[in-house]
Tab-separated table of C-alpha atoms and ligand atoms in Angstrom:
chain	number	residue	atom	x	y	z
A	1	UNK	CA	2.940	19.704	21.171
A	2	UNK	CA	-0.605	20.116	22.635
A	3	UNK	CA	-1.617	23.491	20.954
A	4	UNK	CA	-4.142	26.060	23.109
A	5	UNK	CA	-6.129	28.634	22.804
A	6	UNK	CA	-5.436	32.480	23.979
A	7	UNK	CA	-7.046	31.595	27.283
A	8	UNK	CA	-4.489	28.761	28.127
A	9	UNK	CA	-6.780	26.184	27.773
A	10	UNK	CA	-6.652	23.236	25.343
A	11	UNK	CA	-8.320	24.154	21.687
A	12	UNK	CA	-11.022	22.374	21.492
A	13	UNK	CA	-13.134	22.481	18.282
A	14	UNK	CA	-13.974	26.699	18.736
A	15	UNK	CA	-14.869	27.266	15.330
A	16	UNK	CA	-17.703	24.082	15.119
A	17	UNK	CA	-16.195	23.217	11.315
A	18	UNK	CA	-17.045	19.377	13.063
A	19	UNK	CA	-20.203	19.434	13.663
A	20	UNK	CA	-22.711	17.911	11.845
A	21	UNK	CA	-25.221	20.382	11.039
A	22	UNK	CA	-27.583	18.744	9.038
A	23	UNK	CA	-28.771	14.403	8.820
A	24	UNK	CA	-26.578	14.597	5.380
A	25	UNK	CA	-23.820	16.418	6.374
A	26	UNK	CA	-20.646	14.619	7.306
A	27	UNK	CA	-17.362	15.926	8.176
A	28	UNK	CA	-14.509	13.829	8.706
A	29	UNK	CA	-10.630	14.368	9.147
A	30	UNK	CA	-8.446	12.510	7.572
A	31	UNK	CA	-4.975	12.912	9.427
A	32	UNK	CA	-1.570	11.771	7.693
A	33	UNK	CA	1.631	10.172	9.175
A	34	UNK	CA	3.237	10.000	11.232
A	35	UNK	CA	0.622	10.383	13.498
A	36	UNK	CA	3.010	11.401	16.589
A	37	UNK	CA	6.494	10.415	17.087
A	38	UNK	CA	6.295	7.905	19.918
A	39	UNK	CA	3.619	6.236	22.419
A	40	UNK	CA	3.054	9.861	24.638
A	41	UNK	CA	2.391	12.155	21.306
A	42	UNK	CA	0.745	9.640	19.794
A	43	UNK	CA	-1.541	9.323	22.504
A	44	UNK	CA	-1.659	13.078	23.046
A	45	UNK	CA	-2.767	13.872	19.169
A	46	UNK	CA	-5.554	10.503	19.799
A	47	UNK	CA	-6.687	12.197	22.232
A	48	UNK	CA	-6.406	16.452	21.329
A	49	UNK	CA	-8.756	14.846	18.019
A	50	UNK	CA	-11.041	13.136	19.869
A	51	UNK	CA	-12.024	15.774	22.051
A	52	UNK	CA	-13.724	17.499	18.255
A	53	UNK	CA	-13.906	14.492	16.149
A	54	UNK	CA	-15.744	11.386	16.986
A	55	UNK	CA	-13.804	8.216	15.930
A	56	UNK	CA	-15.266	7.567	13.085
A	57	UNK	CA	-14.772	11.028	11.598
A	58	UNK	CA	-11.379	10.194	11.620
A	59	UNK	CA	-9.389	8.832	8.583
A	60	UNK	CA	-5.436	8.227	9.552
A	61	UNK	CA	-4.124	7.984	5.892
A	62	UNK	CA	-1.451	5.617	5.119
A	63	UNK	CA	-0.787	5.118	1.800
A	64	UNK	CA	0.822	1.821	1.326
A	65	UNK	CA	-3.316	0.583	2.600
A	66	UNK	CA	-5.148	2.789	-0.933
A	67	UNK	CA	-1.722	-0.097	-2.856
A	68	UNK	CA	-3.347	-2.613	-4.733
A	69	UNK	CA	-1.506	-5.009	-4.015
A	70	UNK	CA	-1.777	-5.026	-0.211
A	71	UNK	CA	-5.529	-4.946	-0.850
A	72	UNK	CA	-5.158	-7.956	-2.844
A	73	UNK	CA	-3.217	-9.295	-0.333
A	74	UNK	CA	-6.735	-9.692	1.418
A	75	UNK	CA	-7.976	-10.690	-1.149
A	76	UNK	CA	-5.077	-13.154	-1.901
A	77	UNK	CA	-5.232	-14.653	1.845
A	78	UNK	CA	-9.091	-14.284	1.725
A	79	UNK	CA	-11.226	-15.144	-1.241
A	80	UNK	CA	-9.531	-18.472	-1.904
A	81	UNK	CA	-9.290	-21.524	0.114
A	82	UNK	CA	-6.527	-22.775	-0.590
A	83	UNK	CA	-4.269	-20.406	1.296
A	84	UNK	CA	-5.770	-20.431	4.924
A	85	UNK	CA	-5.245	-24.099	5.830
A	86	UNK	CA	-1.575	-23.589	5.032
A	87	UNK	CA	-1.068	-19.534	5.963
A	88	UNK	CA	0.562	-20.506	10.005
A	89	UNK	CA	2.740	-22.079	11.607
A	90	UNK	CA	2.685	-25.975	11.072
A	91	UNK	CA	3.431	-24.796	7.063
A	92	UNK	CA	5.949	-21.238	6.753
A	93	UNK	CA	9.254	-21.250	7.664
A	94	UNK	CA	9.207	-17.891	8.327
A	95	UNK	CA	8.288	-14.240	6.858
A	96	UNK	CA	9.811	-11.707	4.731
A	97	UNK	CA	8.732	-8.747	4.372
A	98	UNK	CA	11.659	-5.905	2.000
A	99	UNK	CA	10.363	-2.290	1.704
A	100	UNK	CA	14.101	-0.760	-0.252
A	101	UNK	CA	14.430	2.209	-1.414
A	102	UNK	CA	16.885	3.389	-4.040
A	103	UNK	CA	16.268	7.074	-3.580
A	104	UNK	CA	17.868	8.775	-0.461
A	105	UNK	CA	16.541	11.016	1.675
A	106	UNK	CA	15.469	13.273	-0.991
A	107	UNK	CA	16.082	17.245	0.471
A	108	UNK	CA	13.928	16.282	3.963
A	109	UNK	CA	17.065	16.245	6.064
A	110	UNK	CA	15.358	17.671	8.879
A	111	UNK	CA	12.182	15.947	8.885
A	112	UNK	CA	14.338	12.991	8.658
A	113	UNK	CA	16.729	13.552	11.099
A	114	UNK	CA	14.219	13.815	13.590
A	115	UNK	CA	12.252	10.793	12.121
A	116	UNK	CA	14.907	7.933	11.071
A	117	UNK	CA	13.407	4.599	9.261
A	118	UNK	CA	12.141	4.084	12.153
A	119	UNK	CA	9.210	5.814	12.392
A	120	UNK	CA	8.894	7.176	8.834
A	121	UNK	CA	8.339	3.415	6.784
A	122	UNK	CA	8.448	0.678	9.740
A	123	UNK	CA	5.999	2.153	12.253
A	124	UNK	CA	3.166	2.381	9.928
A	125	UNK	CA	4.146	0.824	6.397
A	126	UNK	CA	5.617	-2.023	6.976
A	127	UNK	CA	3.500	-2.951	10.190
A	128	UNK	CA	0.096	-2.400	7.970
A	129	UNK	CA	2.181	-4.528	5.626
A	130	UNK	CA	2.923	-7.149	8.304
A	131	UNK	CA	-0.541	-6.848	9.885
A	132	UNK	CA	-2.862	-8.229	6.465
A	133	UNK	CA	0.281	-10.526	6.144
A	134	UNK	CA	-0.570	-12.063	9.811
A	135	UNK	CA	-3.975	-10.952	10.711
A	136	UNK	CA	-6.717	-13.694	11.678
A	137	UNK	CA	-9.563	-13.389	9.187
A	138	UNK	CA	-11.881	-10.578	10.355
A	139	UNK	CA	-15.882	-12.108	10.126
A	140	UNK	CA	-16.509	-9.742	7.566
A	141	UNK	CA	-15.047	-6.749	6.042
A	142	UNK	CA	-16.462	-3.938	7.472
A	143	UNK	CA	-14.116	-1.494	8.779
A	144	UNK	CA	-14.134	-2.442	12.539
A	145	UNK	CA	-14.173	-6.438	11.819
A	146	UNK	CA	-10.620	-5.931	9.718
A	147	UNK	CA	-9.002	-3.117	12.263
A	148	UNK	CA	-9.951	-5.484	14.959
A	149	UNK	CA	-7.517	-8.661	13.611
A	150	UNK	CA	-4.968	-6.295	12.930
A	151	UNK	CA	-5.234	-4.667	16.374
A	152	UNK	CA	-4.521	-8.332	18.078
A	153	UNK	CA	-1.359	-8.669	15.403
A	154	UNK	CA	-0.110	-5.418	16.895
A	155	UNK	CA	-0.822	-6.379	19.968
A	156	UNK	CA	0.667	-10.092	20.335
A	157	UNK	CA	3.970	-8.650	18.569
A	158	UNK	CA	6.739	-10.037	20.971
A	159	UNK	CA	8.436	-6.540	22.650
A	160	UNK	CA	12.601	-6.576	22.739
A	161	UNK	CA	13.197	-7.291	25.938
A	162	UNK	CA	15.441	-4.524	27.368
A	163	UNK	CA	19.545	-5.969	26.563
A	164	UNK	CA	17.966	-7.734	23.126
A	165	UNK	CA	17.805	-5.237	20.592
A	166	UNK	CA	20.803	-5.823	18.695
A	167	UNK	CA	20.148	-9.585	18.243
A	168	UNK	CA	16.611	-8.912	17.305
A	169	UNK	CA	17.363	-5.815	15.582
A	170	UNK	CA	19.999	-3.543	13.585
A	171	UNK	CA	19.941	-0.065	13.122
A	172	UNK	CA	22.191	1.731	10.110
A	173	UNK	CA	23.260	4.302	8.243
A	174	UNK	CA	24.426	4.549	4.467
A	175	UNK	CA	27.626	6.268	3.782
A	176	UNK	CA	28.518	8.092	0.520
A	177	UNK	CA	28.062	4.934	-2.250
A	178	UNK	CA	27.132	4.776	-6.332
A	179	UNK	CA	23.066	4.020	-6.541
A	180	UNK	CA	22.369	2.982	-10.451
A	181	UNK	CA	24.711	4.446	-12.066
A	182	UNK	CA	25.282	8.557	-9.430
A	183	UNK	CA	27.172	8.975	-6.868
A	184	UNK	CA	25.703	9.902	-4.125
A	185	UNK	CA	26.848	11.450	-0.565
A	186	UNK	CA	26.727	9.648	2.473
A	187	UNK	CA	24.000	10.567	5.411
A	188	UNK	CA	25.262	12.726	7.778
A	189	UNK	CA	26.498	14.901	4.497
A	190	UNK	CA	23.011	15.048	3.162
A	191	UNK	CA	21.960	19.087	3.683
A	192	UNK	CA	20.297	19.969	6.855
A	193	UNK	CA	21.255	16.555	8.737
A	194	UNK	CA	23.835	17.011	11.350
A	195	UNK	CA	27.991	15.343	10.566
A	196	UNK	CA	27.443	13.241	13.487
A	197	UNK	CA	23.822	12.176	12.909
A	198	UNK	CA	23.128	9.064	14.786
A	199	UNK	CA	19.771	8.273	12.845
A	200	UNK	CA	19.200	5.178	10.823
A	201	UNK	CA	18.183	4.750	8.093
A	202	UNK	CA	18.112	1.306	7.204
A	203	UNK	CA	16.292	-1.012	9.963
A	204	UNK	CA	15.982	-4.611	10.451
A	205	UNK	CA	14.545	-6.347	12.395
A	206	UNK	CA	13.269	-10.140	13.764
A	207	UNK	CA	9.875	-10.547	15.099
A	208	UNK	CA	7.615	-13.139	17.360
A	209	UNK	CA	3.821	-12.964	16.442
A	210	UNK	CA	3.362	-14.618	20.520
A	211	UNK	CA	-0.249	-16.408	19.223
A	212	UNK	CA	-1.570	-19.677	18.190
A	213	UNK	CA	-0.561	-19.300	14.572
A	214	UNK	CA	2.409	-17.502	14.674
A	215	UNK	CA	4.104	-18.429	17.744
A	216	UNK	CA	7.346	-20.068	17.024
A	217	UNK	CA	7.589	-17.935	13.557
A	218	UNK	CA	10.274	-14.663	12.440
A	219	UNK	CA	9.231	-12.401	10.689
A	220	UNK	CA	12.498	-10.606	8.932
A	221	UNK	CA	11.519	-6.501	8.380
A	222	UNK	CA	14.410	-4.746	5.983
A	223	UNK	CA	13.768	-1.292	5.141
A	224	UNK	CA	16.466	1.228	3.988
A	225	UNK	CA	17.446	4.166	1.838
A	226	UNK	CA	19.687	3.664	-1.000
A	227	UNK	CA	19.302	0.413	-1.256
A	228	UNK	CA	20.371	-1.145	-5.234
A	229	UNK	CA	16.388	-1.253	-6.023
A	230	UNK	CA	13.225	-0.115	-5.364
A	231	UNK	CA	11.593	-3.068	-4.321
A	232	UNK	CA	8.896	-3.687	-2.160
A	233	UNK	CA	7.222	-7.667	-1.571
A	234	UNK	CA	6.565	-10.311	1.371
A	235	UNK	CA	7.427	-13.036	0.586
A	236	UNK	CA	7.137	-16.399	2.326
A	237	UNK	CA	8.964	-19.288	2.740
A	238	UNK	CA	7.556	-23.347	3.123
A	239	UNK	CA	8.823	-25.705	5.742
A	240	UNK	CA	10.995	-28.542	2.591
A	241	UNK	CA	9.092	-31.417	1.857
A	242	UNK	CA	9.432	-33.890	4.661
A	243	UNK	CA	11.070	-36.745	3.214
A	244	UNK	CA	12.945	-35.719	0.166
A	245	UNK	CA	11.985	-38.785	-2.782
A	246	UNK	CA	15.105	-36.887	-5.207
A	247	UNK	CA	17.926	-36.924	-4.246
A	248	UNK	CA	21.397	-38.734	-5.615
A	249	UNK	CA	21.974	-36.268	-8.244
A	250	UNK	CA	18.455	-35.550	-9.026
A	251	UNK	CA	18.319	-31.839	-7.929
A	252	UNK	CA	16.568	-32.683	-5.571
A	253	UNK	CA	19.172	-31.682	-2.579
A	254	UNK	CA	19.504	-28.044	-3.116
A	255	UNK	CA	15.847	-27.749	-4.391
A	256	UNK	CA	15.135	-24.258	-2.766
A	257	UNK	CA	12.239	-24.062	-0.454
A	258	UNK	CA	8.557	-23.016	-1.798
A	259	UNK	CA	8.450	-19.162	-1.544
A	260	UNK	CA	5.155	-17.377	-1.947
A	261	UNK	CA	6.145	-13.915	-3.114
A	262	UNK	CA	3.843	-11.022	-2.969
A	263	UNK	CA	5.430	-8.681	-5.095
A	264	UNK	CA	3.869	-5.084	-3.806
A	265	UNK	CA	5.883	-2.590	-6.133
A	266	UNK	CA	6.906	-2.251	-8.492
A	267	UNK	CA	6.039	-5.154	-11.243
A	268	UNK	CA	3.105	-6.024	-9.279
A	269	UNK	CA	2.123	-9.771	-8.588
A	270	UNK	CA	2.784	-13.043	-7.111
A	271	UNK	CA	4.620	-15.275	-8.196
A	272	UNK	CA	4.935	-19.299	-6.852
A	273	UNK	CA	8.209	-21.072	-6.647
A	274	UNK	CA	8.143	-24.756	-7.051
A	275	UNK	CA	10.411	-27.806	-7.146
A	276	UNK	CA	9.783	-29.628	-11.828
A	277	UNK	CA	11.387	-32.002	-13.606
A	278	UNK	CA	13.623	-30.710	-16.307
A	279	UNK	CA	12.356	-32.626	-19.493
A	280	UNK	CA	14.291	-35.784	-20.552
A	281	UNK	CA	14.630	-39.699	-19.503
A	282	UNK	CA	15.820	-39.034	-16.300
A	283	UNK	CA	14.633	-37.043	-12.937
A	284	UNK	CA	16.253	-33.917	-12.924
A	285	UNK	CA	14.401	-31.505	-10.655
A	286	UNK	CA	14.383	-27.613	-10.721
A	287	UNK	CA	12.915	-24.736	-9.130
A	288	UNK	CA	10.334	-22.727	-11.720
A	289	UNK	CA	8.094	-19.741	-10.983
A	290	UNK	CA	4.060	-19.489	-11.548
A	291	UNK	CA	4.032	-16.059	-11.679
A	292	UNK	CA	0.722	-13.446	-11.897
A	293	UNK	CA	0.774	-10.123	-13.140
A	294	UNK	CA	-1.335	-7.238	-12.790
A	295	UNK	CA	-0.086	-6.004	-16.013
A	296	UNK	CA	-0.338	-8.860	-17.522
A	297	UNK	CA	-4.015	-10.157	-15.899
A	298	UNK	CA	-5.636	-6.667	-16.225
A	299	UNK	CA	-4.932	-4.970	-18.996
A	300	UNK	CA	-5.580	-1.432	-16.804
A	301	UNK	CA	-4.041	1.027	-14.972
A	302	UNK	CA	-4.039	0.670	-10.990
A	303	UNK	CA	-6.043	3.946	-9.042
A	304	UNK	CA	-3.094	5.550	-7.202
A	305	UNK	CA	-3.210	5.031	-3.369
A	306	UNK	CA	-4.345	8.515	-2.387
A	307	UNK	CA	-6.892	8.359	-4.889
A	308	UNK	CA	-8.529	5.060	-3.515
A	309	UNK	CA	-8.421	7.029	0.122
A	310	UNK	CA	-9.850	9.664	-0.635
A	311	UNK	CA	-12.500	8.578	-2.150
A	312	UNK	CA	-13.211	6.014	0.329
A	313	UNK	CA	-12.925	8.850	2.452
A	314	UNK	CA	-15.415	10.377	1.025
A	315	UNK	CA	-17.711	7.407	0.772
A	316	UNK	CA	-17.493	7.191	4.498
A	317	UNK	CA	-15.624	4.033	4.145
A	318	UNK	CA	-12.283	4.006	7.039
A	319	UNK	CA	-11.496	-0.221	6.199
A	320	UNK	CA	-8.379	1.101	4.643
A	321	UNK	CA	-7.155	4.375	7.787
A	322	UNK	CA	-5.349	3.388	10.714
A	323	UNK	CA	-8.055	3.845	13.993
A	324	UNK	CA	-7.087	5.021	16.987
A	325	UNK	CA	-6.042	1.511	18.700
A	326	UNK	CA	-4.129	0.495	15.836
A	327	UNK	CA	-1.830	3.601	15.768
A	328	UNK	CA	-1.397	3.264	19.646
A	329	UNK	CA	0.018	-0.419	19.104
A	330	UNK	CA	2.149	0.049	16.100
A	331	UNK	CA	4.403	2.598	18.183
A	332	UNK	CA	4.146	1.080	22.080
A	333	UNK	CA	6.445	-1.281	19.549
A	334	UNK	CA	8.507	1.314	17.916
A	335	UNK	CA	8.800	3.705	21.088
A	336	UNK	CA	10.683	0.467	23.264
A	337	UNK	CA	12.457	-0.401	20.259
A	338	UNK	CA	14.025	2.938	19.654
A	339	UNK	CA	14.374	3.808	23.395
A	340	UNK	CA	16.420	0.530	23.464
A	341	UNK	CA	18.312	1.989	20.545
A	342	UNK	CA	19.451	4.883	21.703
A	343	UNK	CA	22.549	4.365	23.001
A	344	UNK	CA	23.579	1.427	20.280
A	345	UNK	CA	25.779	2.657	17.171
A	346	UNK	CA	24.412	2.735	14.053
A	347	UNK	CA	26.051	0.261	11.978
A	348	UNK	CA	27.085	1.913	7.955
A	349	UNK	CA	26.575	0.634	4.465
A	350	UNK	CA	27.002	2.009	1.532
A	351	UNK	CA	25.126	3.556	-0.837
A	352	UNK	CA	23.794	0.683	-3.043
A	353	UNK	CA	24.788	-1.951	-1.208
A	354	UNK	CA	21.835	-4.733	0.548
A	355	UNK	CA	22.522	-2.806	4.377
A	356	UNK	CA	24.771	-3.617	6.966
A	357	UNK	CA	26.651	-7.038	6.773
A	358	UNK	CA	24.997	-7.031	10.601
A	359	UNK	CA	21.735	-7.486	9.101
A	360	UNK	CA	22.750	-10.852	6.576
A	361	UNK	CA	24.463	-12.131	10.566
A	362	UNK	CA	20.805	-11.170	11.718
A	363	UNK	CA	19.463	-13.856	10.015
A	364	UNK	CA	22.553	-15.816	8.725
A	365	UNK	CA	23.279	-16.895	12.981
A	366	UNK	CA	19.105	-18.448	12.033
A	367	UNK	CA	20.775	-20.329	9.503
A	368	UNK	CA	18.663	-18.383	6.841
A	369	UNK	CA	18.963	-15.449	3.834
A	370	UNK	CA	17.784	-12.596	3.096
A	371	UNK	CA	16.633	-13.042	-0.273
A	372	UNK	CA	17.963	-10.741	-2.995
A	373	UNK	CA	14.614	-9.433	-4.940
B	1	LIG	C1	6.264	7.605	2.877
B	1	LIG	C2	8.324	7.763	3.154
B	1	LIG	O1	6.004	7.695	4.461
B	1	LIG	O2	6.294	7.175	1.766
B	1	LIG	C3	9.006	8.137	2.910
B	1	LIG	O3	7.917	9.095	4.389
B	1	LIG	C4	8.926	7.249	1.527
B	1	LIG	O4	10.472	8.466	2.802
B	1	LIG	C5	7.970	6.817	0.396
B	1	LIG	O5	9.983	6.675	0.480
B	1	LIG	C6	7.730	5.639	0.148
B	1	LIG	O6	6.148	5.328	-0.065
B	1	LIG	P1	6.216	4.524	-2.156
B	1	LIG	O7	4.846	4.372	-2.109
B	1	LIG	O8	6.838	5.211	-2.729
B	1	LIG	O9	6.491	2.958	-1.184
């Protein structure tokens, strides 16, 4: 809610801390996510903040952007000539973005009941991943050039039309089960959670980005608590070879499509799956992986995401922070979906499983499957 001064007016920088006192000095403010809880509150928050600070003083943190592997997606796409020509609807069949967590809500019942998976992870971290994967090449690596392109992607996400939420989305909630050899209670039995809660701890989405690059290419996103393991990855699945030369017992018919996987965490790296000939006199084809692993290629540890971001803020570089319009754009989609979901029941999944069966149906209807990372 909007803070008010004793006189009833909006609080507006009365302490004077936001003012620059000399040409060399600076004042910046870092705001942690969630930035609001829907479009309206995000707009309200933006206007309160902007009444006191200039946008260039405002650093909205999304710690996923501080992860080395997320920045590496930018490096991978835009420092190589190889990928951009095939990074589009002509060559890519679909994209899967997974942010799976084995942990539950970790004693954050009060917060999580209000937030749910959509607000907690999807609207922020996962949409940032989506934007980095789908954006057009910025003309420079300067903050606004990068953020302009990310905003364009968020604006191009097709909204979930009224009455179609079940076709494009699944919300789930875990019931009791086993995760990593440990028995865990159902979400509704967690401390500070309502026994009749309908808050989602799992989300699966099928999205379309309506622009020239991506028209018709589905992006499948999923996130959940108490899934079998912690893994965040972006998988780009390419279309199959147009004509299969190798069939009739060569293994070519079952050959998997080429998949490029950017592993955000853990086991950070990038792998490319392709068909190779099995050694021997016959033409047998099998899928193999070409791997780049951070751990073995660079013999030093990555900085923590927050270390990097706090340093950038002190240096005055907002490239890896969320701009006001970016936050509002992401909320626009999320708010509409949350409204659509209001009356919908939440699908159950056993803690330790890969989400509800409805999420499998969502992707299998299209003749595709979720990866088992
Ligand atoms: C936070 C969410 O922003 O990100 C948590 O509030 C979530 O619910 C966490 O667990 C995930 O971050 P990471 O860096 O562990 O993937």
